[in-house]
Tab-separated table of C-alpha atoms and ligand atoms in Angstrom:
chain	number	residue	atom	x	y	z
A	230	UNK	CA	-16.015	30.972	-11.123
A	231	UNK	CA	-12.314	31.490	-10.248
A	232	UNK	CA	-9.869	28.614	-9.875
A	233	UNK	CA	-9.467	29.557	-6.210
A	234	UNK	CA	-13.211	29.183	-5.610
A	235	UNK	CA	-13.281	25.853	-7.427
A	236	UNK	CA	-10.216	24.553	-5.601
A	237	UNK	CA	-10.106	26.270	-2.205
A	238	UNK	CA	-6.952	25.961	-0.098
A	239	UNK	CA	-7.129	23.133	2.398
A	240	UNK	CA	-6.939	24.468	5.960
A	241	UNK	CA	-4.687	21.617	7.036
A	242	UNK	CA	-1.734	21.517	9.381
A	243	UNK	CA	0.278	20.287	6.387
A	244	UNK	CA	-0.622	23.361	4.375
A	245	UNK	CA	0.460	25.625	7.209
A	246	UNK	CA	3.802	23.857	7.709
A	247	UNK	CA	4.645	23.090	4.079
A	248	UNK	CA	7.714	24.010	2.081
A	249	UNK	CA	7.153	26.409	-0.813
A	250	UNK	CA	5.517	24.760	-3.794
A	251	UNK	CA	7.471	24.496	-7.045
A	252	UNK	CA	6.444	27.044	-9.657
A	253	UNK	CA	4.404	25.135	-12.246
A	254	UNK	CA	2.633	27.078	-14.946
A	255	UNK	CA	-0.773	26.206	-16.380
A	256	UNK	CA	-0.835	24.538	-19.768
A	257	UNK	CA	-1.268	27.168	-22.465
A	258	UNK	CA	-1.376	26.631	-26.210
A	259	UNK	CA	-1.004	23.417	-28.154
A	260	UNK	CA	1.671	20.844	-27.272
A	261	UNK	CA	2.808	17.339	-28.055
A	262	UNK	CA	3.998	14.716	-25.549
A	263	UNK	CA	4.113	10.939	-25.562
A	264	UNK	CA	1.782	10.510	-22.578
A	265	UNK	CA	-0.612	12.806	-20.713
A	266	UNK	CA	-1.143	12.053	-17.028
A	267	UNK	CA	-4.361	13.447	-15.557
A	268	UNK	CA	-3.953	14.175	-11.825
A	269	UNK	CA	-1.015	15.561	-9.843
A	270	UNK	CA	-1.112	13.348	-6.753
A	271	UNK	CA	1.386	10.611	-5.875
A	272	UNK	CA	0.001	8.308	-8.607
A	273	UNK	CA	0.462	10.923	-11.321
A	274	UNK	CA	3.922	11.915	-10.097
A	275	UNK	CA	5.228	8.366	-9.847
A	276	UNK	CA	3.843	7.535	-13.285
A	277	UNK	CA	5.640	10.553	-14.762
A	278	UNK	CA	8.896	9.493	-13.113
A	279	UNK	CA	8.869	5.995	-14.547
A	280	UNK	CA	7.651	6.982	-18.001
A	281	UNK	CA	10.521	9.448	-18.256
A	282	UNK	CA	12.916	6.716	-17.094
A	283	UNK	CA	11.777	4.713	-20.124
A	284	UNK	CA	12.717	7.584	-22.410
A	285	UNK	CA	9.151	8.808	-22.997
A	286	UNK	CA	8.003	12.406	-22.611
A	287	UNK	CA	5.165	12.649	-20.065
A	288	UNK	CA	3.196	15.729	-18.992
A	289	UNK	CA	1.228	15.885	-15.746
A	290	UNK	CA	-1.930	18.002	-15.861
A	291	UNK	CA	-3.287	18.875	-12.420
A	292	UNK	CA	-6.643	20.641	-12.072
A	293	UNK	CA	-5.553	22.563	-8.991
A	294	UNK	CA	-2.128	22.340	-7.352
A	295	UNK	CA	0.222	19.382	-6.876
A	296	UNK	CA	-0.976	17.479	-3.799
A	297	UNK	CA	-4.311	19.321	-3.654
A	298	UNK	CA	-6.167	15.960	-3.560
A	299	UNK	CA	-5.664	13.186	-1.028
A	300	UNK	CA	-1.891	13.267	-1.528
A	301	UNK	CA	-1.489	16.584	0.278
A	302	UNK	CA	-4.141	16.015	2.948
A	303	UNK	CA	-3.620	12.504	4.249
A	304	UNK	CA	-2.425	11.265	7.633
A	305	UNK	CA	1.074	10.552	6.343
A	306	UNK	CA	0.914	6.946	7.500
A	307	UNK	CA	3.225	4.762	5.424
A	308	UNK	CA	2.149	1.160	5.729
A	309	UNK	CA	2.262	-2.095	3.826
A	310	UNK	CA	-1.416	-2.709	4.383
A	311	UNK	CA	-4.423	-3.391	2.184
A	312	UNK	CA	-8.000	-3.139	3.368
A	313	UNK	CA	-8.313	-6.811	2.425
A	314	UNK	CA	-6.371	-9.020	4.875
A	315	UNK	CA	-3.848	-11.303	3.172
A	316	UNK	CA	-5.257	-14.430	4.862
A	317	UNK	CA	-8.526	-13.677	3.071
A	318	UNK	CA	-6.653	-13.130	-0.202
A	319	UNK	CA	-5.087	-16.574	0.259
A	320	UNK	CA	-8.440	-18.187	1.106
A	321	UNK	CA	-10.092	-16.714	-1.981
A	322	UNK	CA	-7.257	-16.698	-4.517
A	323	UNK	CA	-4.565	-19.027	-3.176
A	324	UNK	CA	-1.336	-18.569	-1.247
A	325	UNK	CA	0.667	-17.533	-4.298
A	326	UNK	CA	-1.606	-14.536	-4.836
A	327	UNK	CA	-1.176	-13.540	-1.172
A	328	UNK	CA	2.612	-13.744	-1.659
A	329	UNK	CA	2.466	-11.482	-4.717
A	330	UNK	CA	0.293	-8.943	-2.895
A	331	UNK	CA	2.599	-8.954	0.111
A	332	UNK	CA	5.677	-8.473	-2.051
A	333	UNK	CA	4.080	-5.489	-3.770
A	334	UNK	CA	3.103	-3.870	-0.488
A	335	UNK	CA	6.562	-4.361	1.057
A	336	UNK	CA	8.198	-2.976	-2.085
A	337	UNK	CA	5.903	0.055	-1.928
A	338	UNK	CA	7.109	0.882	1.589
A	339	UNK	CA	10.779	0.406	0.661
A	340	UNK	CA	10.195	2.588	-2.373
A	341	UNK	CA	9.342	5.562	-0.129
A	342	UNK	CA	12.934	5.502	1.099
A	343	UNK	CA	14.184	5.296	-2.465
A	344	UNK	CA	12.208	8.447	-3.372
A	345	UNK	CA	13.356	10.257	-0.229
A	346	UNK	CA	16.958	9.561	-1.187
A	347	UNK	CA	16.594	10.199	-4.923
A	348	UNK	CA	14.976	13.630	-4.475
A	349	UNK	CA	16.537	14.652	-1.116
A	350	UNK	CA	13.100	14.784	0.478
A	351	UNK	CA	14.292	15.684	3.991
A	352	UNK	CA	11.303	18.029	4.305
A	353	UNK	CA	9.029	14.975	4.072
A	354	UNK	CA	10.391	14.029	7.531
A	355	UNK	CA	10.071	10.317	6.845
A	356	UNK	CA	10.505	8.297	10.052
A	357	UNK	CA	10.321	4.523	10.097
A	358	UNK	CA	9.030	4.112	13.645
A	359	UNK	CA	6.476	1.383	12.957
A	360	UNK	CA	2.712	1.292	13.083
A	361	UNK	CA	0.529	-0.055	15.830
A	362	UNK	CA	-2.878	-1.637	15.214
A	363	UNK	CA	-4.924	-1.005	18.360
A	364	UNK	CA	-7.624	-3.532	19.345
A	365	UNK	CA	-10.761	-2.007	20.833
A	366	UNK	CA	-12.138	-5.323	22.156
A	367	UNK	CA	-11.144	-8.936	22.786
A	368	UNK	CA	-12.718	-10.241	19.560
A	369	UNK	CA	-10.720	-7.763	17.460
A	370	UNK	CA	-7.531	-8.555	19.344
A	371	UNK	CA	-8.015	-12.282	18.736
A	372	UNK	CA	-8.614	-11.554	15.054
A	373	UNK	CA	-5.486	-9.379	14.584
A	374	UNK	CA	-3.303	-11.752	16.598
A	375	UNK	CA	-4.541	-14.636	14.458
A	376	UNK	CA	-3.769	-12.694	11.265
A	377	UNK	CA	-0.267	-11.869	12.594
A	378	UNK	CA	0.386	-15.540	13.359
A	379	UNK	CA	-0.931	-16.556	9.946
A	380	UNK	CA	1.360	-14.033	8.225
A	381	UNK	CA	4.355	-15.312	10.199
A	382	UNK	CA	3.580	-18.978	9.529
A	383	UNK	CA	2.504	-18.752	5.884
A	384	UNK	CA	4.362	-15.746	4.498
A	385	UNK	CA	7.393	-15.612	6.792
A	386	UNK	CA	6.451	-12.185	8.165
A	387	UNK	CA	8.895	-11.155	10.915
A	388	UNK	CA	7.947	-7.554	11.623
A	389	UNK	CA	4.728	-8.148	13.625
A	390	UNK	CA	4.546	-8.316	17.424
A	391	UNK	CA	1.408	-8.864	19.517
A	392	UNK	CA	1.137	-6.431	22.455
A	393	UNK	CA	-0.728	-6.680	25.763
A	394	UNK	CA	-3.230	-4.158	27.215
A	395	UNK	CA	-0.530	-2.879	29.581
A	396	UNK	CA	1.959	-2.351	26.758
A	397	UNK	CA	-0.743	-0.563	24.757
A	398	UNK	CA	-1.456	1.818	27.614
A	399	UNK	CA	2.263	2.549	27.925
A	400	UNK	CA	2.620	3.031	24.163
A	401	UNK	CA	-0.448	5.174	23.530
A	402	UNK	CA	-1.375	6.755	26.853
A	403	UNK	CA	-4.973	5.706	26.160
A	404	UNK	CA	-6.852	3.287	28.446
A	405	UNK	CA	-9.043	2.242	25.515
A	406	UNK	CA	-7.185	-0.733	24.045
A	407	UNK	CA	-7.151	-4.356	25.139
A	408	UNK	CA	-4.061	-5.169	23.067
A	409	UNK	CA	-2.647	-4.656	19.607
A	410	UNK	CA	-0.189	-5.669	16.920
A	411	UNK	CA	2.953	-3.654	16.238
A	412	UNK	CA	4.341	-3.637	12.709
A	413	UNK	CA	7.921	-2.416	12.924
A	414	UNK	CA	7.981	-1.847	9.157
A	415	UNK	CA	5.676	1.176	8.874
A	416	UNK	CA	6.420	4.877	9.191
A	417	UNK	CA	5.225	8.464	9.047
A	418	UNK	CA	5.814	11.424	6.774
A	419	UNK	CA	4.646	14.971	6.025
A	420	UNK	CA	2.382	14.249	3.040
A	421	UNK	CA	2.296	17.663	1.378
A	422	UNK	CA	6.061	18.147	1.624
A	423	UNK	CA	6.489	14.687	0.152
A	424	UNK	CA	4.268	15.652	-2.823
A	425	UNK	CA	5.866	19.068	-3.320
A	426	UNK	CA	9.429	17.775	-2.959
A	427	UNK	CA	8.699	14.935	-5.375
A	428	UNK	CA	7.234	17.390	-7.917
A	429	UNK	CA	10.199	19.714	-7.511
A	430	UNK	CA	12.560	16.792	-8.178
A	431	UNK	CA	10.679	15.778	-11.325
A	432	UNK	CA	10.724	19.346	-12.581
A	433	UNK	CA	14.490	19.489	-12.026
A	434	UNK	CA	14.786	16.350	-14.167
A	435	UNK	CA	13.033	18.205	-16.992
A	436	UNK	CA	9.568	16.653	-16.627
A	437	UNK	CA	6.669	19.010	-17.362
A	438	UNK	CA	4.024	19.437	-14.672
A	439	UNK	CA	1.189	21.913	-15.225
A	440	UNK	CA	-1.015	23.172	-12.412
A	441	UNK	CA	-4.399	24.925	-12.701
A	442	UNK	CA	-4.981	22.801	-15.786
A	443	UNK	CA	-8.185	20.805	-15.358
A	444	UNK	CA	-8.612	18.336	-18.180
A	445	UNK	CA	-12.022	19.017	-19.677
A	446	UNK	CA	-12.061	16.547	-22.543
A	447	UNK	CA	-10.170	13.630	-24.076
A	448	UNK	CA	-10.755	13.088	-27.789
A	449	UNK	CA	-9.560	10.086	-29.797
A	450	UNK	CA	-7.732	10.939	-33.009
A	451	UNK	CA	-5.764	8.812	-35.468
A	452	UNK	CA	-2.854	7.247	-33.549
A	453	UNK	CA	-3.578	8.960	-30.265
A	454	UNK	CA	-5.623	11.415	-28.267
A	455	UNK	CA	-6.064	15.139	-27.917
A	456	UNK	CA	-6.448	16.220	-24.318
A	457	UNK	CA	-8.145	19.565	-23.692
A	458	UNK	CA	-7.740	21.958	-20.777
A	459	UNK	CA	-9.311	25.396	-20.473
A	460	UNK	CA	-6.290	27.100	-22.083
A	461	UNK	CA	-4.557	24.478	-24.173
A	462	UNK	CA	-4.363	21.051	-25.720
A	463	UNK	CA	-1.911	18.173	-25.715
A	464	UNK	CA	-1.684	15.665	-28.513
A	465	UNK	CA	-0.307	12.373	-27.190
A	466	UNK	CA	-0.220	8.681	-27.887
A	467	UNK	CA	-1.795	7.679	-24.572
A	468	UNK	CA	-3.422	9.049	-21.416
A	469	UNK	CA	-3.109	7.836	-17.829
A	470	UNK	CA	-6.029	8.683	-15.521
A	471	UNK	CA	-4.694	9.195	-11.988
A	472	UNK	CA	-7.639	11.004	-10.459
A	473	UNK	CA	-8.582	8.574	-7.643
A	474	UNK	CA	-11.295	9.991	-5.301
A	475	UNK	CA	-11.494	13.142	-7.447
A	476	UNK	CA	-12.560	11.390	-10.656
A	477	UNK	CA	-15.830	13.331	-10.755
A	478	UNK	CA	-14.155	16.760	-11.001
A	479	UNK	CA	-14.837	16.972	-14.733
A	480	UNK	CA	-16.633	14.770	-17.247
A	481	UNK	CA	-13.289	14.003	-18.968
A	482	UNK	CA	-12.774	11.093	-16.550
A	483	UNK	CA	-16.333	9.744	-16.720
A	484	UNK	CA	-15.022	6.432	-18.045
A	485	UNK	CA	-13.488	5.572	-14.650
A	486	UNK	CA	-15.762	7.346	-12.207
A	487	UNK	CA	-17.770	4.180	-11.621
A	488	UNK	CA	-14.643	2.216	-10.642
A	489	UNK	CA	-14.490	3.927	-7.250
A	490	UNK	CA	-16.761	5.368	-4.579
A	491	UNK	CA	-15.376	8.621	-3.156
A	492	UNK	CA	-15.539	8.564	0.648
A	493	UNK	CA	-14.733	11.553	2.819
A	494	UNK	CA	-12.018	11.093	5.391
A	495	UNK	CA	-11.470	13.816	7.999
A	496	UNK	CA	-8.649	14.903	10.310
A	497	UNK	CA	-8.185	17.024	13.423
A	498	UNK	CA	-4.957	18.517	14.773
A	499	UNK	CA	-4.663	19.687	18.369
A	500	UNK	CA	-2.853	22.754	19.593
A	501	UNK	CA	0.730	21.861	20.638
A	502	UNK	CA	0.531	19.569	23.661
A	503	UNK	CA	2.305	20.416	26.882
A	504	UNK	CA	3.210	18.690	30.156
A	505	UNK	CA	1.907	15.150	30.710
A	506	UNK	CA	0.006	15.102	27.401
A	507	UNK	CA	3.327	15.031	25.582
A	508	UNK	CA	3.663	11.454	26.847
A	509	UNK	CA	0.790	10.359	24.572
A	510	UNK	CA	1.924	8.305	21.547
A	511	UNK	CA	5.476	8.933	22.706
A	512	UNK	CA	7.066	6.445	20.303
A	513	UNK	CA	5.760	8.603	17.441
A	514	UNK	CA	4.428	5.669	15.446
A	515	UNK	CA	1.241	5.601	13.417
A	516	UNK	CA	-1.756	4.156	15.243
A	517	UNK	CA	-4.908	2.648	13.731
A	518	UNK	CA	-7.881	1.131	15.503
A	519	UNK	CA	-9.622	-2.133	14.778
A	520	UNK	CA	-13.142	-0.661	14.640
A	521	UNK	CA	-14.829	-1.178	11.268
A	522	UNK	CA	-15.302	2.597	11.067
A	523	UNK	CA	-11.604	2.958	11.706
A	524	UNK	CA	-9.978	5.947	13.342
A	525	UNK	CA	-6.253	6.623	13.391
A	526	UNK	CA	-3.890	8.949	15.180
A	527	UNK	CA	-0.284	10.080	15.258
A	528	UNK	CA	1.903	12.871	16.525
A	529	UNK	CA	3.092	15.635	14.214
A	530	UNK	CA	5.710	17.556	16.167
A	531	UNK	CA	4.025	18.132	19.522
A	532	UNK	CA	0.470	18.039	18.168
A	533	UNK	CA	-1.766	15.000	18.115
A	534	UNK	CA	-3.547	14.290	14.830
A	535	UNK	CA	-6.753	12.292	14.869
A	536	UNK	CA	-8.541	10.983	11.777
A	537	UNK	CA	-11.675	9.088	10.852
A	538	UNK	CA	-14.820	9.174	8.780
A	539	UNK	CA	-15.809	12.579	7.444
A	540	UNK	CA	-19.191	13.827	6.280
A	541	UNK	CA	-21.244	11.788	3.829
A	542	UNK	CA	-22.055	13.305	0.467
A	543	UNK	CA	-20.201	15.984	-1.395
A	544	UNK	CA	-19.795	18.639	1.309
A	545	UNK	CA	-17.830	18.870	4.507
A	546	UNK	CA	-19.853	19.247	7.720
A	547	UNK	CA	-19.129	20.454	11.237
A	548	UNK	CA	-21.303	17.619	12.627
A	549	UNK	CA	-18.811	15.041	11.321
A	550	UNK	CA	-15.868	16.947	12.834
A	551	UNK	CA	-17.682	17.195	16.172
A	552	UNK	CA	-18.317	13.427	16.166
A	553	UNK	CA	-14.626	12.856	15.458
A	554	UNK	CA	-13.667	15.199	18.270
A	555	UNK	CA	-15.922	13.332	20.714
A	556	UNK	CA	-14.304	10.048	19.647
A	557	UNK	CA	-10.850	11.550	20.218
A	558	UNK	CA	-11.741	12.668	23.751
A	559	UNK	CA	-13.241	9.268	24.551
A	560	UNK	CA	-9.978	7.637	23.508
A	561	UNK	CA	-7.728	10.283	25.049
A	562	UNK	CA	-9.728	11.724	27.997
A	563	UNK	CA	-6.819	13.961	29.040
A	564	UNK	CA	-7.308	15.959	25.820
A	565	UNK	CA	-10.792	17.131	26.847
A	566	UNK	CA	-9.610	20.719	27.391
A	567	UNK	CA	-7.116	20.815	24.508
A	568	UNK	CA	-8.179	23.046	21.639
A	569	UNK	CA	-8.323	21.850	18.043
A	570	UNK	CA	-6.242	24.115	15.810
A	571	UNK	CA	-6.926	22.576	12.375
A	572	UNK	CA	-9.581	20.388	10.834
A	573	UNK	CA	-9.779	19.259	7.239
A	574	UNK	CA	-10.971	16.462	5.022
A	575	UNK	CA	-10.379	14.850	1.643
A	576	UNK	CA	-11.665	12.080	-0.568
A	577	UNK	CA	-10.377	8.533	-0.570
A	578	UNK	CA	-11.471	6.089	-3.270
A	579	UNK	CA	-13.099	2.785	-2.320
A	580	UNK	CA	-13.183	-0.119	-4.777
A	581	UNK	CA	-15.535	-3.032	-5.068
A	582	UNK	CA	-12.956	-5.585	-3.837
A	583	UNK	CA	-11.000	-3.291	-1.454
A	584	UNK	CA	-7.764	-3.407	-3.505
A	585	UNK	CA	-6.370	-0.733	-5.849
A	586	UNK	CA	-6.891	-1.062	-9.590
A	587	UNK	CA	-4.527	-0.602	-12.499
A	588	UNK	CA	-6.036	-1.322	-15.878
A	589	UNK	CA	-6.451	-0.394	-19.478
A	590	UNK	CA	-9.719	1.027	-20.818
A	591	UNK	CA	-8.644	0.709	-24.453
A	592	UNK	CA	-5.501	1.064	-26.555
A	593	UNK	CA	-5.147	4.764	-25.557
A	594	UNK	CA	-6.274	4.999	-21.931
A	595	UNK	CA	-4.708	3.476	-18.794
A	596	UNK	CA	-5.934	4.129	-15.247
A	597	UNK	CA	-4.596	3.624	-11.693
A	598	UNK	CA	-6.690	4.336	-8.600
A	599	UNK	CA	-8.703	2.995	-5.660
A	600	UNK	CA	-6.305	2.766	-2.722
A	601	UNK	CA	-9.146	2.478	-0.196
A	602	UNK	CA	-7.596	5.048	2.138
A	603	UNK	CA	-4.193	3.345	2.442
A	604	UNK	CA	-2.371	4.635	-0.605
A	605	UNK	CA	0.573	6.759	0.522
A	606	UNK	CA	3.110	4.019	-0.169
A	607	UNK	CA	1.278	2.177	-2.940
A	608	UNK	CA	0.269	5.204	-5.042
A	609	UNK	CA	3.850	6.557	-4.879
A	610	UNK	CA	5.103	3.216	-6.171
A	611	UNK	CA	2.397	2.201	-8.625
A	612	UNK	CA	3.739	4.428	-11.410
A	613	UNK	CA	6.561	1.959	-11.929
A	614	UNK	CA	3.961	-0.602	-12.999
A	615	UNK	CA	1.715	1.856	-14.819
A	616	UNK	CA	4.685	2.786	-17.010
A	617	UNK	CA	5.027	-0.912	-17.894
A	618	UNK	CA	1.364	-1.068	-18.883
A	619	UNK	CA	1.705	2.059	-21.026
A	620	UNK	CA	4.672	0.574	-22.873
A	621	UNK	CA	2.860	-2.687	-23.526
A	622	UNK	CA	4.292	-5.017	-20.862
A	623	UNK	CA	2.196	-7.003	-18.402
A	624	UNK	CA	3.551	-6.297	-14.903
A	625	UNK	CA	2.947	-8.766	-12.077
A	626	UNK	CA	0.297	-6.866	-10.138
A	627	UNK	CA	-1.720	-9.676	-8.565
A	628	UNK	CA	-5.255	-8.557	-7.709
A	629	UNK	CA	-4.334	-4.942	-8.502
A	630	UNK	CA	-4.301	-5.718	-12.206
A	631	UNK	CA	-7.838	-5.128	-13.505
A	632	UNK	CA	-8.157	-7.432	-16.491
A	633	UNK	CA	-11.638	-5.984	-16.917
A	634	UNK	CA	-13.042	-2.709	-15.608
A	635	UNK	CA	-14.377	-3.489	-12.130
A	636	UNK	CA	-17.306	-1.083	-11.767
A	637	UNK	CA	-19.167	-0.491	-8.525
A	638	UNK	CA	-22.513	-2.313	-8.783
A	639	UNK	CA	-25.599	-0.057	-8.459
A	640	UNK	CA	-23.314	2.983	-8.746
A	641	UNK	CA	-26.194	5.552	-8.801
A	642	UNK	CA	-27.183	4.296	-5.327
A	643	UNK	CA	-23.672	4.680	-3.894
A	644	UNK	CA	-24.449	7.542	-1.495
A	645	UNK	CA	-27.390	5.888	0.342
A	646	UNK	CA	-25.615	2.513	0.271
A	647	UNK	CA	-22.412	3.925	1.795
A	648	UNK	CA	-24.494	5.650	4.471
A	649	UNK	CA	-26.339	2.406	5.213
A	650	UNK	CA	-23.175	0.300	5.385
A	651	UNK	CA	-21.403	2.890	7.555
A	652	UNK	CA	-24.412	3.000	9.909
A	653	UNK	CA	-24.422	-0.798	10.167
A	654	UNK	CA	-20.674	-0.849	10.857
A	655	UNK	CA	-21.058	1.810	13.529
A	656	UNK	CA	-23.796	-0.258	15.146
A	657	UNK	CA	-21.598	-3.403	15.136
A	658	UNK	CA	-18.698	-1.394	16.579
A	659	UNK	CA	-20.961	0.041	19.287
A	660	UNK	CA	-22.176	-3.399	20.411
A	661	UNK	CA	-18.639	-4.777	20.332
A	662	UNK	CA	-19.077	-7.221	17.412
B	200	FAD	C1	-7.904	12.664	4.972
B	200	FAD	C2	-7.141	11.522	4.342
B	200	FAD	C3	-6.252	10.792	5.121
B	200	FAD	C4	-5.533	9.743	4.546
B	200	FAD	N1	-4.587	9.132	5.311
B	200	FAD	C5	-3.795	8.192	4.747
B	200	FAD	C6	-2.727	7.647	5.471
B	200	FAD	O1	-2.431	8.073	6.594
B	200	FAD	N2	-1.996	6.656	4.894
B	200	FAD	C7	-2.264	6.192	3.634
B	200	FAD	O2	-1.590	5.272	3.171
B	200	FAD	N3	-3.241	6.749	2.885
B	200	FAD	C8	-4.000	7.752	3.402
B	200	FAD	N4	-4.946	8.354	2.643
B	200	FAD	C9	-5.077	7.943	1.222
B	200	FAD	C10	-3.961	8.523	0.346
B	200	FAD	O3	-3.825	9.897	0.585
B	200	FAD	C11	-4.326	8.278	-1.141
B	200	FAD	O4	-4.477	6.892	-1.359
B	200	FAD	C12	-3.269	8.785	-2.128
B	200	FAD	O5	-2.877	10.099	-1.839
B	200	FAD	C13	-3.834	8.708	-3.549
B	200	FAD	O6	-3.038	9.472	-4.434
B	200	FAD	P1	-3.555	9.768	-5.907
B	200	FAD	O7	-2.481	10.488	-6.595
B	200	FAD	O8	-4.025	8.504	-6.529
B	200	FAD	O9	-4.862	10.655	-5.714
B	200	FAD	P2	-5.019	12.187	-5.264
B	200	FAD	O10	-3.889	12.614	-4.419
B	200	FAD	O11	-6.383	12.354	-4.724
B	200	FAD	O12	-4.848	12.985	-6.633
B	200	FAD	C14	-5.835	13.031	-7.628
B	200	FAD	C15	-5.651	14.372	-8.321
B	200	FAD	O13	-6.387	14.364	-9.555
B	200	FAD	C16	-6.731	15.700	-9.808
B	200	FAD	N5	-7.780	15.705	-10.848
B	200	FAD	C17	-9.010	15.142	-10.796
B	200	FAD	N6	-9.672	15.360	-11.958
B	200	FAD	C18	-8.836	16.066	-12.763
B	200	FAD	C19	-8.952	16.588	-14.092
B	200	FAD	N7	-10.063	16.421	-14.815
B	200	FAD	N8	-7.897	17.260	-14.626
B	200	FAD	C20	-6.736	17.414	-13.914
B	200	FAD	N9	-6.590	16.943	-12.631
B	200	FAD	C21	-7.625	16.271	-12.066
B	200	FAD	C22	-7.193	16.226	-8.464
B	200	FAD	O14	-7.169	17.633	-8.397
B	200	FAD	C23	-6.189	15.549	-7.522
B	200	FAD	O15	-5.114	16.416	-7.178
B	200	FAD	C24	-5.713	9.395	3.177
B	200	FAD	C25	-6.596	10.142	2.395
B	200	FAD	C26	-7.303	11.196	2.965
B	200	FAD	C27	-8.242	11.988	2.104
């Protein structure tokens, strides 16, 4: 089978509006580097940047093209958010742990600006317009308002503002929300341009990135590893696995596949809006709902983008896109006649405790993954810490540090279990619980 058939182009709005990709040749022949990074998404790129800053020679091996995974397909929402609320982190692990987790998430958002400046990533169109969490019922509003007050009182958070139903209608143009919480710290970017610009910058710094180079095997040898691709090998001291929701692409990453459950997330883009519809989401923030089966939306130019759960299982399905489209029209009834120009999906990686994981499998293999669908900022930043792990330090990573491999329990049953949980969540959402 050809590489194109194995890794088809993603029919996304990002793909259509992207800057040219950097020219990155496949790995051919036998080479030597200090560290091999498997996966050319934000995690792999940021790891390469910080390893090189430490004077090591990294090589990134990407099975397809830079940003072909979640990093080139996502909603472009930059936020300092984990799936696990910080009040719950504090209740389970203490206030100090919540403070560490908050610091890391705020740093990850600030770090986006650092990358934009360092690599002149104007094409990433980063805008720090804030993100709005939209409550779909009174119970959810009470819950988010309570979390916002807790964050202000306990962690000194100053960027959150509770909004009324009227303000929400003015902000979003949708009659669907009873209130919400605005975080003035978040932002939006063009995800594929961010990935491509970042890769171009690394290449200009002399870092080697190889595309169309799926890693097919990792073999331990004296003092290191030999990493195999279809047309070459790299001998290195260590490997970093940065394959996230795509860790089942080849058996080379079998050792981490049970750390995450891949979950398909889907997106729709409308045709350019005109007239009154252009008033929707007019502050150009990112918007997420409070439903358990969360949906999110944003503007990209004059199009509205709408995202949510994709198909279950390994393949995309038009049924899932149609369900998403119906949800969009319910939330934005004035879009009923607006055509959808693009629809696409990608895999996010869920973890057992809803926080990302950075860990060490053994003295040669480090891994970083599991952003639970909110990894734009964190995965672009995590490499700074992964580089510390590779060089033998112990970075302060709070719950993100996996002192033991946290595997998904009953992993072989993941598909029916995810379906069951999603169905239960949808039921709770439907009855307003
Ligand atoms: C549709 C969608 C919308 C999202 N929206 C948002 C959002 O708005 N905000 C947000 O914060 N997060 C969002 N996310 C999540 C975010 O995109 C991810 O957390 C982030 O991109 C993870 O980056 P990564 O580098 O770890 O993984 P990926 O970008 O998935 O990269 C993994 C790479 O590994 C490669 N690979 C796998 N196996 C091999 C192998 N054997 N050899 C070589 N290469 C290999 C794959 O080809 C892939 O390119 C979204 C995700 C999706 C799918």
